[in-house]
């Protein structure tokens, strides 16, 4: 009887232990399942967040590209409008001044949208004035006369002696030599409070004048002048022609003077900027 009771107690203890293990196993399984569910939820949330981020980045990139394209398009349209203004005015000039050589480029770095042109014409000469105003005006509008021209192009017609107008300077000897570039040497002389630096290239003489009173030096301007000549060239001419530049550039100063012959006409372009003058002459036709 005692043995039966002891065996029964042992069986109950074993059953209790087995139930506890099963409960613990179920609890661990439940916790594991819950952890898996949480990881899946986190993974889904992460995927959604990444997708939203990618979509936002794509939209931002598209907007940025669209903005850049819009800016480029606006700049391109502005440049075309500026070029069209010069083209339109030049086309009108060709009708008014048939046979005269005219530039297709205004030579400006800015202000092209307000480019204005007026001209005068007679049997002996044509004169074209280029200026930048507060607003674009029609060709030869009377108000343009009050604007300071940044360039003036003159054609003297039926000239018997072109040399008297061109003022070409022959290469000089017996004067101090000045090296302008590795293969170009000029000469320098002083007169009347100024220093003159001269060099020659082909049919062209180049003279730069600097004011001693203002402490100016001609060499830097001469070097820039040579560089512009090598970059842009000058009009074709069979006659000896000239370029004269006073050191210093300012609006309305017209310190650059380029004179040459074409057929029976003598042309002269005066400009406040040497680079502007070369750009205009490069487009001459």
PDB file of C-alpha atoms in Angstrom:
ATOM      1  CA  UNK A   1       0.000   0.000   0.000  1.00  0.00           C
ATOM      2  CA  UNK A   2       2.824   2.321   0.931  1.00  0.00           C
ATOM      3  CA  UNK A   3       4.635   1.422  -2.310  1.00  0.00           C
ATOM      4  CA  UNK A   4       1.545   2.311  -4.373  1.00  0.00           C
ATOM      5  CA  UNK A   5       1.269   5.704  -2.686  1.00  0.00           C
ATOM      6  CA  UNK A   6       4.954   6.381  -3.324  1.00  0.00           C
ATOM      7  CA  UNK A   7       4.669   5.417  -6.977  1.00  0.00           C
ATOM      8  CA  UNK A   8       1.595   7.633  -7.359  1.00  0.00           C
ATOM      9  CA  UNK A   9       3.483  10.593  -5.886  1.00  0.00           C
ATOM     10  CA  UNK A  10       6.363  10.052  -8.260  1.00  0.00           C
ATOM     11  CA  UNK A  11       3.994   9.930 -11.232  1.00  0.00           C
ATOM     12  CA  UNK A  12       2.311  13.181 -10.177  1.00  0.00           C
ATOM     13  CA  UNK A  13       5.714  14.890  -9.780  1.00  0.00           C
ATOM     14  CA  UNK A  14       6.845  13.741 -13.245  1.00  0.00           C
ATOM     15  CA  UNK A  15       3.590  14.942 -14.765  1.00  0.00           C
ATOM     16  CA  UNK A  16       4.038  18.311 -13.107  1.00  0.00           C
ATOM     17  CA  UNK A  17       7.584  18.630 -14.418  1.00  0.00           C
ATOM     18  CA  UNK A  18       6.509  17.718 -17.960  1.00  0.00           C
ATOM     19  CA  UNK A  19       3.703  20.289 -17.856  1.00  0.00           C
ATOM     20  CA  UNK A  20       6.146  22.965 -16.730  1.00  0.00           C
ATOM     21  CA  UNK A  21       8.572  22.182 -19.583  1.00  0.00           C
ATOM     22  CA  UNK A  22       5.752  22.247 -22.113  1.00  0.00           C
ATOM     23  CA  UNK A  23       4.545  25.614 -20.797  1.00  0.00           C
ATOM     24  CA  UNK A  24       8.039  27.036 -20.960  1.00  0.00           C
ATOM     25  CA  UNK A  25       8.473  25.673 -24.499  1.00  0.00           C
ATOM     26  CA  UNK A  26       5.153  27.191 -25.553  1.00  0.00           C
ATOM     27  CA  UNK A  27       6.122  30.505 -23.945  1.00  0.00           C
ATOM     28  CA  UNK A  28       9.487  30.540 -25.775  1.00  0.00           C
ATOM     29  CA  UNK A  29       7.758  29.604 -29.044  1.00  0.00           C
ATOM     30  CA  UNK A  30       5.239  32.411 -28.507  1.00  0.00           C
ATOM     31  CA  UNK A  31       8.018  34.888 -27.744  1.00  0.00           C
ATOM     32  CA  UNK A  32       9.935  33.728 -30.820  1.00  0.00           C
ATOM     33  CA  UNK A  33       6.834  34.099 -32.995  1.00  0.00           C
ATOM     34  CA  UNK A  34       6.176  37.549 -31.582  1.00  0.00           C
ATOM     35  CA  UNK A  35       9.785  38.565 -32.229  1.00  0.00           C
ATOM     36  CA  UNK A  36       9.498  37.332 -35.802  1.00  0.00           C
ATOM     37  CA  UNK A  37       6.281  39.316 -36.272  1.00  0.00           C
ATOM     38  CA  UNK A  38       7.923  42.438 -34.870  1.00  0.00           C
ATOM     39  CA  UNK A  39      10.947  41.996 -37.198  1.00  0.00           C
ATOM     40  CA  UNK A  40       8.606  41.580 -40.181  1.00  0.00           C
ATOM     41  CA  UNK A  41       6.718  44.724 -39.162  1.00  0.00           C
ATOM     42  CA  UNK A  42      10.004  46.620 -38.760  1.00  0.00           C
ATOM     43  CA  UNK A  43      11.211  45.335 -42.139  1.00  0.00           C
ATOM     44  CA  UNK A  44       7.968  46.452 -43.807  1.00  0.00           C
ATOM     45  CA  UNK A  45       8.170  49.870 -42.137  1.00  0.00           C
ATOM     46  CA  UNK A  46      11.822  50.206 -43.197  1.00  0.00           C
ATOM     47  CA  UNK A  47      10.939  49.248 -46.780  1.00  0.00           C
ATOM     48  CA  UNK A  48       8.092  51.774 -46.842  1.00  0.00           C
ATOM     49  CA  UNK A  49      10.384  54.481 -45.421  1.00  0.00           C
ATOM     50  CA  UNK A  50      13.091  53.706 -47.995  1.00  0.00           C
ATOM     51  CA  UNK A  51      10.518  53.775 -50.788  1.00  0.00           C
ATOM     52  CA  UNK A  52       9.189  57.135 -49.565  1.00  0.00           C
ATOM     53  CA  UNK A  53      12.748  58.497 -49.313  1.00  0.00           C
ATOM     54  CA  UNK A  54      13.596  57.290 -52.820  1.00  0.00           C
ATOM     55  CA  UNK A  55      10.378  58.777 -54.188  1.00  0.00           C
ATOM     56  CA  UNK A  56      11.072  62.085 -52.411  1.00  0.00           C
ATOM     57  CA  UNK A  57      14.644  62.097 -53.747  1.00  0.00           C
ATOM     58  CA  UNK A  58      13.399  61.384 -57.262  1.00  0.00           C
ATOM     59  CA  UNK A  59      10.848  64.215 -57.048  1.00  0.00           C
ATOM     60  CA  UNK A  60      13.511  66.589 -55.682  1.00  0.00           C
ATOM     61  CA  UNK A  61      15.946  65.577 -58.429  1.00  0.00           C
ATOM     62  CA  UNK A  62      13.250  66.042 -61.071  1.00  0.00           C
ATOM     63  CA  UNK A  63      12.381  69.490 -59.694  1.00  0.00           C
ATOM     64  CA  UNK A  64      16.084  70.450 -59.602  1.00  0.00           C
ATOM     65  CA  UNK A  65      16.639  69.230 -63.166  1.00  0.00           C
ATOM     66  CA  UNK A  66      13.490  71.036 -64.278  1.00  0.00           C
ATOM     67  CA  UNK A  67      14.670  74.240 -62.550  1.00  0.00           C
ATOM     68  CA  UNK A  68      18.141  74.000 -64.149  1.00  0.00           C
ATOM     69  CA  UNK A  69      16.622  73.294 -67.551  1.00  0.00           C
ATOM     70  CA  UNK A  70      14.288  76.268 -67.089  1.00  0.00           C
ATOM     71  CA  UNK A  71      17.214  78.555 -66.147  1.00  0.00           C
ATOM     72  CA  UNK A  72      19.279  77.373 -69.119  1.00  0.00           C
ATOM     73  CA  UNK A  73      16.293  77.820 -71.410  1.00  0.00           C
ATOM     74  CA  UNK A  74      15.690  81.361 -70.093  1.00  0.00           C
ATOM     75  CA  UNK A  75      19.391  82.273 -70.512  1.00  0.00           C
ATOM     76  CA  UNK A  76      19.421  80.790 -74.010  1.00  0.00           C
ATOM     77  CA  UNK A  77      16.250  82.692 -74.929  1.00  0.00           C
ATOM     78  CA  UNK A  78      17.765  85.928 -73.582  1.00  0.00           C
ATOM     79  CA  UNK A  79      20.941  85.395 -75.623  1.00  0.00           C
ATOM     80  CA  UNK A  80      18.891  84.686 -78.739  1.00  0.00           C
ATOM     81  CA  UNK A  81      16.826  87.829 -78.136  1.00  0.00           C
ATOM     82  CA  UNK A  82      20.002  89.922 -77.732  1.00  0.00           C
ATOM     83  CA  UNK A  83      21.514  88.448 -80.906  1.00  0.00           C
ATOM     84  CA  UNK A  84      18.244  88.973 -82.761  1.00  0.00           C
ATOM     85  CA  UNK A  85      18.189  92.651 -81.770  1.00  0.00           C
ATOM     86  CA  UNK A  86      21.638  93.256 -83.267  1.00  0.00           C
ATOM     87  CA  UNK A  87      20.663  91.178 -86.282  1.00  0.00           C
ATOM     88  CA  UNK A  88      17.406  93.065 -86.781  1.00  0.00           C
ATOM     89  CA  UNK A  89      19.007  96.500 -86.521  1.00  0.00           C
ATOM     90  CA  UNK A  90      21.896  95.491 -88.800  1.00  0.00           C
ATOM     91  CA  UNK A  91      19.459  94.177 -91.418  1.00  0.00           C
ATOM     92  CA  UNK A  92      17.685  97.539 -91.357  1.00  0.00           C
ATOM     93  CA  UNK A  93      21.036  99.333 -91.674  1.00  0.00           C
ATOM     94  CA  UNK A  94      21.991  97.308 -94.748  1.00  0.00           C
ATOM     95  CA  UNK A  95      18.898  98.623 -96.478  1.00  0.00           C
ATOM     96  CA  UNK A  96      19.683 102.222 -95.482  1.00  0.00           C
ATOM     97  CA  UNK A  97      23.439 101.979 -96.172  1.00  0.00           C
ATOM     98  CA  UNK A  98      23.853  99.526 -99.066  1.00  0.00           C
ATOM     99  CA  UNK A  99      27.400  98.375 -99.703  1.00  0.00           C
ATOM    100  CA  UNK A 100      28.796  99.454 -96.311  1.00  0.00           C
ATOM    101  CA  UNK A 101      30.676  96.848 -94.265  1.00  0.00           C
ATOM    102  CA  UNK A 102      28.818  96.281 -90.984  1.00  0.00           C
ATOM    103  CA  UNK A 103      29.469  94.077 -87.914  1.00  0.00           C
ATOM    104  CA  UNK A 104      27.045  91.280 -87.090  1.00  0.00           C
ATOM    105  CA  UNK A 105      28.146  91.197 -83.421  1.00  0.00           C
ATOM    106  CA  UNK A 106      27.671  94.100 -81.001  1.00  0.00           C
ATOM    107  CA  UNK A 107      30.862  93.200 -79.088  1.00  0.00           C
ATOM    108  CA  UNK A 108      29.192  93.741 -75.708  1.00  0.00           C
ATOM    109  CA  UNK A 109      29.568  91.663 -72.593  1.00  0.00           C
ATOM    110  CA  UNK A 110      26.243  92.931 -71.232  1.00  0.00           C
ATOM    111  CA  UNK A 111      23.501  95.392 -72.182  1.00  0.00           C
ATOM    112  CA  UNK A 112      22.749  93.847 -75.577  1.00  0.00           C
ATOM    113  CA  UNK A 113      18.994  93.873 -74.900  1.00  0.00           C
ATOM    114  CA  UNK A 114      19.115  97.695 -74.765  1.00  0.00           C
ATOM    115  CA  UNK A 115      21.404  98.117 -77.776  1.00  0.00           C
ATOM    116  CA  UNK A 116      20.537 101.182 -79.830  1.00  0.00           C
ATOM    117  CA  UNK A 117      21.857 102.318 -83.216  1.00  0.00           C
ATOM    118  CA  UNK A 118      21.650 105.579 -85.101  1.00  0.00           C
ATOM    119  CA  UNK A 119      23.381 106.676 -88.293  1.00  0.00           C
ATOM    120  CA  UNK A 120      24.055 109.608 -90.580  1.00  0.00           C
ATOM    121  CA  UNK A 121      24.694 109.379 -94.300  1.00  0.00           C
ATOM    122  CA  UNK A 122      25.899 111.673 -97.070  1.00  0.00           C
ATOM    123  CA  UNK A 123      27.522 111.309-100.481  1.00  0.00           C
ATOM    124  CA  UNK A 124      31.002 111.336 -98.915  1.00  0.00           C
ATOM    125  CA  UNK A 125      30.585 109.276 -95.731  1.00  0.00           C
ATOM    126  CA  UNK A 126      28.410 107.053 -93.549  1.00  0.00           C
ATOM    127  CA  UNK A 127      28.648 107.075 -89.752  1.00  0.00           C
ATOM    128  CA  UNK A 128      27.026 104.494 -87.467  1.00  0.00           C
ATOM    129  CA  UNK A 129      26.769 105.039 -83.681  1.00  0.00           C
ATOM    130  CA  UNK A 130      26.344 102.093 -81.302  1.00  0.00           C
ATOM    131  CA  UNK A 131      25.127 102.742 -77.754  1.00  0.00           C
ATOM    132  CA  UNK A 132      23.366 101.123 -74.791  1.00  0.00           C
ATOM    133  CA  UNK A 133      20.354 102.962 -73.409  1.00  0.00           C
ATOM    134  CA  UNK A 134      17.767 102.497 -70.682  1.00  0.00           C
ATOM    135  CA  UNK A 135      15.444 100.792 -73.152  1.00  0.00           C
ATOM    136  CA  UNK A 136      15.563  99.476 -76.732  1.00  0.00           C
ATOM    137  CA  UNK A 137      14.628 102.128 -79.292  1.00  0.00           C
ATOM    138  CA  UNK A 138      13.907 102.017 -82.997  1.00  0.00           C
ATOM    139  CA  UNK A 139      16.740 102.569 -85.474  1.00  0.00           C
ATOM    140  CA  UNK A 140      17.627 106.280 -85.630  1.00  0.00           C
ATOM    141  CA  UNK A 141      15.192 107.263 -82.883  1.00  0.00           C
ATOM    142  CA  UNK A 142      15.946 110.907 -82.013  1.00  0.00           C
ATOM    143  CA  UNK A 143      16.470 110.019 -78.335  1.00  0.00           C
ATOM    144  CA  UNK A 144      19.556 107.914 -79.164  1.00  0.00           C
ATOM    145  CA  UNK A 145      21.546 111.099 -79.866  1.00  0.00           C
ATOM    146  CA  UNK A 146      21.693 111.782 -76.111  1.00  0.00           C
ATOM    147  CA  UNK A 147      23.328 108.388 -75.391  1.00  0.00           C
ATOM    148  CA  UNK A 148      27.114 108.032 -75.270  1.00  0.00           C
ATOM    149  CA  UNK A 149      28.226 105.669 -78.038  1.00  0.00           C
ATOM    150  CA  UNK A 150      30.494 102.801 -77.055  1.00  0.00           C
ATOM    151  CA  UNK A 151      31.547 102.413 -80.694  1.00  0.00           C
ATOM    152  CA  UNK A 152      31.451 104.520 -83.855  1.00  0.00           C
ATOM    153  CA  UNK A 153      31.968 103.060 -87.330  1.00  0.00           C
ATOM    154  CA  UNK A 154      32.761 105.482 -90.176  1.00  0.00           C
ATOM    155  CA  UNK A 155      33.049 104.845 -93.901  1.00  0.00           C
ATOM    156  CA  UNK A 156      34.647 107.573 -96.007  1.00  0.00           C
ATOM    157  CA  UNK A 157      33.732 106.956 -99.635  1.00  0.00           C
ATOM    158  CA  UNK A 158      35.665 107.500-102.871  1.00  0.00           C
ATOM    159  CA  UNK A 159      38.918 108.377-101.129  1.00  0.00           C
ATOM    160  CA  UNK A 160      41.763 109.381-103.476  1.00  0.00           C
ATOM    161  CA  UNK A 161      44.601 109.126-100.908  1.00  0.00           C
ATOM    162  CA  UNK A 162      43.853 106.550 -98.215  1.00  0.00           C
ATOM    163  CA  UNK A 163      47.274 106.842 -96.576  1.00  0.00           C
ATOM    164  CA  UNK A 164      46.565 110.377 -95.376  1.00  0.00           C
ATOM    165  CA  UNK A 165      43.603 109.073 -93.337  1.00  0.00           C
ATOM    166  CA  UNK A 166      45.049 105.804 -92.111  1.00  0.00           C
ATOM    167  CA  UNK A 167      48.189 107.106 -90.340  1.00  0.00           C
ATOM    168  CA  UNK A 168      50.202 103.897 -90.729  1.00  0.00           C
ATOM    169  CA  UNK A 169      53.536 103.979 -88.863  1.00  0.00           C
ATOM    170  CA  UNK A 170      56.581 102.334 -90.415  1.00  0.00           C
ATOM    171  CA  UNK A 171      58.774 100.219 -88.109  1.00  0.00           C
ATOM    172  CA  UNK A 172      61.216 102.536 -86.336  1.00  0.00           C
ATOM    173  CA  UNK A 173      64.921 102.054 -85.783  1.00  0.00           C
ATOM    174  CA  UNK A 174      67.389 103.632 -83.381  1.00  0.00           C
ATOM    175  CA  UNK A 175      64.930 103.587 -80.475  1.00  0.00           C
ATOM    176  CA  UNK A 176      64.936 101.493 -77.277  1.00  0.00           C
ATOM    177  CA  UNK A 177      63.615  97.988 -77.995  1.00  0.00           C
ATOM    178  CA  UNK A 178      60.828  96.510 -75.865  1.00  0.00           C
ATOM    179  CA  UNK A 179      59.972  92.809 -75.862  1.00  0.00           C
ATOM    180  CA  UNK A 180      56.182  92.432 -76.136  1.00  0.00           C
ATOM    181  CA  UNK A 181      56.075  88.658 -76.648  1.00  0.00           C
ATOM    182  CA  UNK A 182      58.602  85.897 -77.243  1.00  0.00           C
ATOM    183  CA  UNK A 183      58.637  86.616 -80.981  1.00  0.00           C
ATOM    184  CA  UNK A 184      57.446  90.238 -81.091  1.00  0.00           C
ATOM    185  CA  UNK A 185      59.584  93.278 -80.288  1.00  0.00           C
ATOM    186  CA  UNK A 186      58.530  96.910 -80.411  1.00  0.00           C
ATOM    187  CA  UNK A 187      60.148 100.284 -79.963  1.00  0.00           C
ATOM    188  CA  UNK A 188      59.484 102.942 -77.364  1.00  0.00           C
ATOM    189  CA  UNK A 189      59.864 106.722 -77.420  1.00  0.00           C
ATOM    190  CA  UNK A 190      58.710 109.647 -75.319  1.00  0.00           C
ATOM    191  CA  UNK A 191      57.164 112.891 -76.523  1.00  0.00           C
ATOM    192  CA  UNK A 192      54.994 115.656 -75.063  1.00  0.00           C
ATOM    193  CA  UNK A 193      54.414 113.999 -71.701  1.00  0.00           C
ATOM    194  CA  UNK A 194      53.558 110.619 -73.223  1.00  0.00           C
ATOM    195  CA  UNK A 195      55.307 107.334 -73.968  1.00  0.00           C
ATOM    196  CA  UNK A 196      54.594 105.639 -77.306  1.00  0.00           C
ATOM    197  CA  UNK A 197      55.140 101.899 -77.767  1.00  0.00           C
ATOM    198  CA  UNK A 198      54.964 100.660 -81.374  1.00  0.00           C
ATOM    199  CA  UNK A 199      55.102  97.260 -83.015  1.00  0.00           C
ATOM    200  CA  UNK A 200      54.170  96.031 -86.510  1.00  0.00           C
ATOM    201  CA  UNK A 201      52.455  92.894 -87.769  1.00  0.00           C
ATOM    202  CA  UNK A 202      51.930  92.323 -91.489  1.00  0.00           C
ATOM    203  CA  UNK A 203      50.127  95.298 -93.027  1.00  0.00           C
ATOM    204  CA  UNK A 204      49.298  96.752 -89.617  1.00  0.00           C
ATOM    205  CA  UNK A 205      51.078  99.165 -87.311  1.00  0.00           C
ATOM    206  CA  UNK A 206      50.122  99.192 -83.623  1.00  0.00           C
ATOM    207  CA  UNK A 207      50.799 102.215 -81.425  1.00  0.00           C
ATOM    208  CA  UNK A 208      49.984 102.448 -77.713  1.00  0.00           C
ATOM    209  CA  UNK A 209      50.142 105.831 -75.991  1.00  0.00           C
ATOM    210  CA  UNK A 210      50.530 106.118 -72.209  1.00  0.00           C
ATOM    211  CA  UNK A 211      50.350 109.329 -70.178  1.00  0.00           C
ATOM    212  CA  UNK A 212      53.469 109.975 -68.111  1.00  0.00           C
ATOM    213  CA  UNK A 213      51.569 112.514 -66.012  1.00  0.00           C
ATOM    214  CA  UNK A 214      49.068 109.836 -64.957  1.00  0.00           C
ATOM    215  CA  UNK A 215      51.848 107.310 -64.342  1.00  0.00           C
ATOM    216  CA  UNK A 216      50.633 104.970 -67.092  1.00  0.00           C
ATOM    217  CA  UNK A 217      52.752 102.239 -68.676  1.00  0.00           C
ATOM    218  CA  UNK A 218      52.211 101.182 -72.312  1.00  0.00           C
ATOM    219  CA  UNK A 219      53.576  97.619 -72.158  1.00  0.00           C
ATOM    220  CA  UNK A 220      50.594  95.818 -70.477  1.00  0.00           C
ATOM    221  CA  UNK A 221      48.188  97.413 -72.965  1.00  0.00           C
ATOM    222  CA  UNK A 222      50.488  96.531 -75.883  1.00  0.00           C
ATOM    223  CA  UNK A 223      50.620  92.906 -74.728  1.00  0.00           C
ATOM    224  CA  UNK A 224      46.827  92.746 -74.470  1.00  0.00           C
ATOM    225  CA  UNK A 225      46.537  94.356 -77.900  1.00  0.00           C
ATOM    226  CA  UNK A 226      48.845  91.779 -79.467  1.00  0.00           C
ATOM    227  CA  UNK A 227      46.889  88.962 -77.789  1.00  0.00           C
ATOM    228  CA  UNK A 228      43.575  90.272 -79.151  1.00  0.00           C
ATOM    229  CA  UNK A 229      45.062  90.591 -82.635  1.00  0.00           C
ATOM    230  CA  UNK A 230      46.282  86.990 -82.500  1.00  0.00           C
ATOM    231  CA  UNK A 231      42.894  85.810 -81.233  1.00  0.00           C
ATOM    232  CA  UNK A 232      40.499  87.766 -83.458  1.00  0.00           C
ATOM    233  CA  UNK A 233      42.567  89.084 -86.350  1.00  0.00           C
ATOM    234  CA  UNK A 234      41.728  92.279 -88.256  1.00  0.00           C
ATOM    235  CA  UNK A 235      39.924  93.039 -91.555  1.00  0.00           C
ATOM    236  CA  UNK A 236      41.609  92.015 -94.795  1.00  0.00           C
ATOM    237  CA  UNK A 237      43.289  94.987 -96.412  1.00  0.00           C
ATOM    238  CA  UNK A 238      45.766  95.450 -99.234  1.00  0.00           C
ATOM    239  CA  UNK A 239      46.795  98.853 -97.902  1.00  0.00           C
ATOM    240  CA  UNK A 240      48.939  99.708 -94.891  1.00  0.00           C
ATOM    241  CA  UNK A 241      46.558 100.085 -91.935  1.00  0.00           C
ATOM    242  CA  UNK A 242      46.746 101.165 -88.294  1.00  0.00           C
ATOM    243  CA  UNK A 243      45.634 100.526 -84.729  1.00  0.00           C
ATOM    244  CA  UNK A 244      46.047 103.270 -82.127  1.00  0.00           C
ATOM    245  CA  UNK A 245      45.194 102.793 -78.454  1.00  0.00           C
ATOM    246  CA  UNK A 246      45.359 105.245 -75.567  1.00  0.00           C
ATOM    247  CA  UNK A 247      45.881 103.489 -72.220  1.00  0.00           C
ATOM    248  CA  UNK A 248      42.714 103.471 -70.103  1.00  0.00           C
ATOM    249  CA  UNK A 249      39.149 102.536 -70.979  1.00  0.00           C
ATOM    250  CA  UNK A 250      35.996 104.402 -69.974  1.00  0.00           C
ATOM    251  CA  UNK A 251      32.497 104.782 -71.384  1.00  0.00           C
ATOM    252  CA  UNK A 252      32.483 107.297 -74.216  1.00  0.00           C
ATOM    253  CA  UNK A 253      36.281 107.622 -74.303  1.00  0.00           C
ATOM    254  CA  UNK A 254      36.625 105.821 -77.685  1.00  0.00           C
ATOM    255  CA  UNK A 255      40.331 105.305 -76.913  1.00  0.00           C
ATOM    256  CA  UNK A 256      40.786 102.535 -79.486  1.00  0.00           C
ATOM    257  CA  UNK A 257      40.977 103.656 -83.130  1.00  0.00           C
ATOM    258  CA  UNK A 258      41.334 101.123 -85.971  1.00  0.00           C
ATOM    259  CA  UNK A 259      41.627 102.414 -89.534  1.00  0.00           C
ATOM    260  CA  UNK A 260      41.930 100.475 -92.803  1.00  0.00           C
ATOM    261  CA  UNK A 261      41.101 100.659 -96.518  1.00  0.00           C
ATOM    262  CA  UNK A 262      38.655  98.526 -98.475  1.00  0.00           C
ATOM    263  CA  UNK A 263      38.349  99.270-102.176  1.00  0.00           C
ATOM    264  CA  UNK A 264      37.897 103.024-102.599  1.00  0.00           C
ATOM    265  CA  UNK A 265      36.613 103.446 -99.045  1.00  0.00           C
ATOM    266  CA  UNK A 266      38.468 104.052 -95.809  1.00  0.00           C
ATOM    267  CA  UNK A 267      36.883 102.575 -92.691  1.00  0.00           C
ATOM    268  CA  UNK A 268      37.501 103.595 -89.100  1.00  0.00           C
ATOM    269  CA  UNK A 269      36.138 102.003 -85.934  1.00  0.00           C
ATOM    270  CA  UNK A 270      36.466 103.857 -82.634  1.00  0.00           C
ATOM    271  CA  UNK A 271      35.528 102.025 -79.427  1.00  0.00           C
ATOM    272  CA  UNK A 272      35.751 102.546 -75.677  1.00  0.00           C
ATOM    273  CA  UNK A 273      37.012  98.946 -75.273  1.00  0.00           C
ATOM    274  CA  UNK A 274      39.749  97.400 -77.398  1.00  0.00           C
ATOM    275  CA  UNK A 275      38.254  93.919 -77.002  1.00  0.00           C
ATOM    276  CA  UNK A 276      34.830  95.182 -78.074  1.00  0.00           C
ATOM    277  CA  UNK A 277      36.395  96.672 -81.209  1.00  0.00           C
ATOM    278  CA  UNK A 278      38.089  93.396 -82.149  1.00  0.00           C
ATOM    279  CA  UNK A 279      34.905  91.378 -81.566  1.00  0.00           C
ATOM    280  CA  UNK A 280      32.912  93.713 -83.799  1.00  0.00           C
ATOM    281  CA  UNK A 281      35.500  93.671 -86.580  1.00  0.00           C
ATOM    282  CA  UNK A 282      35.722  89.871 -86.439  1.00  0.00           C
ATOM    283  CA  UNK A 283      32.048  89.739 -87.502  1.00  0.00           C
ATOM    284  CA  UNK A 284      32.361  92.386 -90.223  1.00  0.00           C
ATOM    285  CA  UNK A 285      30.693  91.655 -93.564  1.00  0.00           C
TER     286      UNK A 285
END
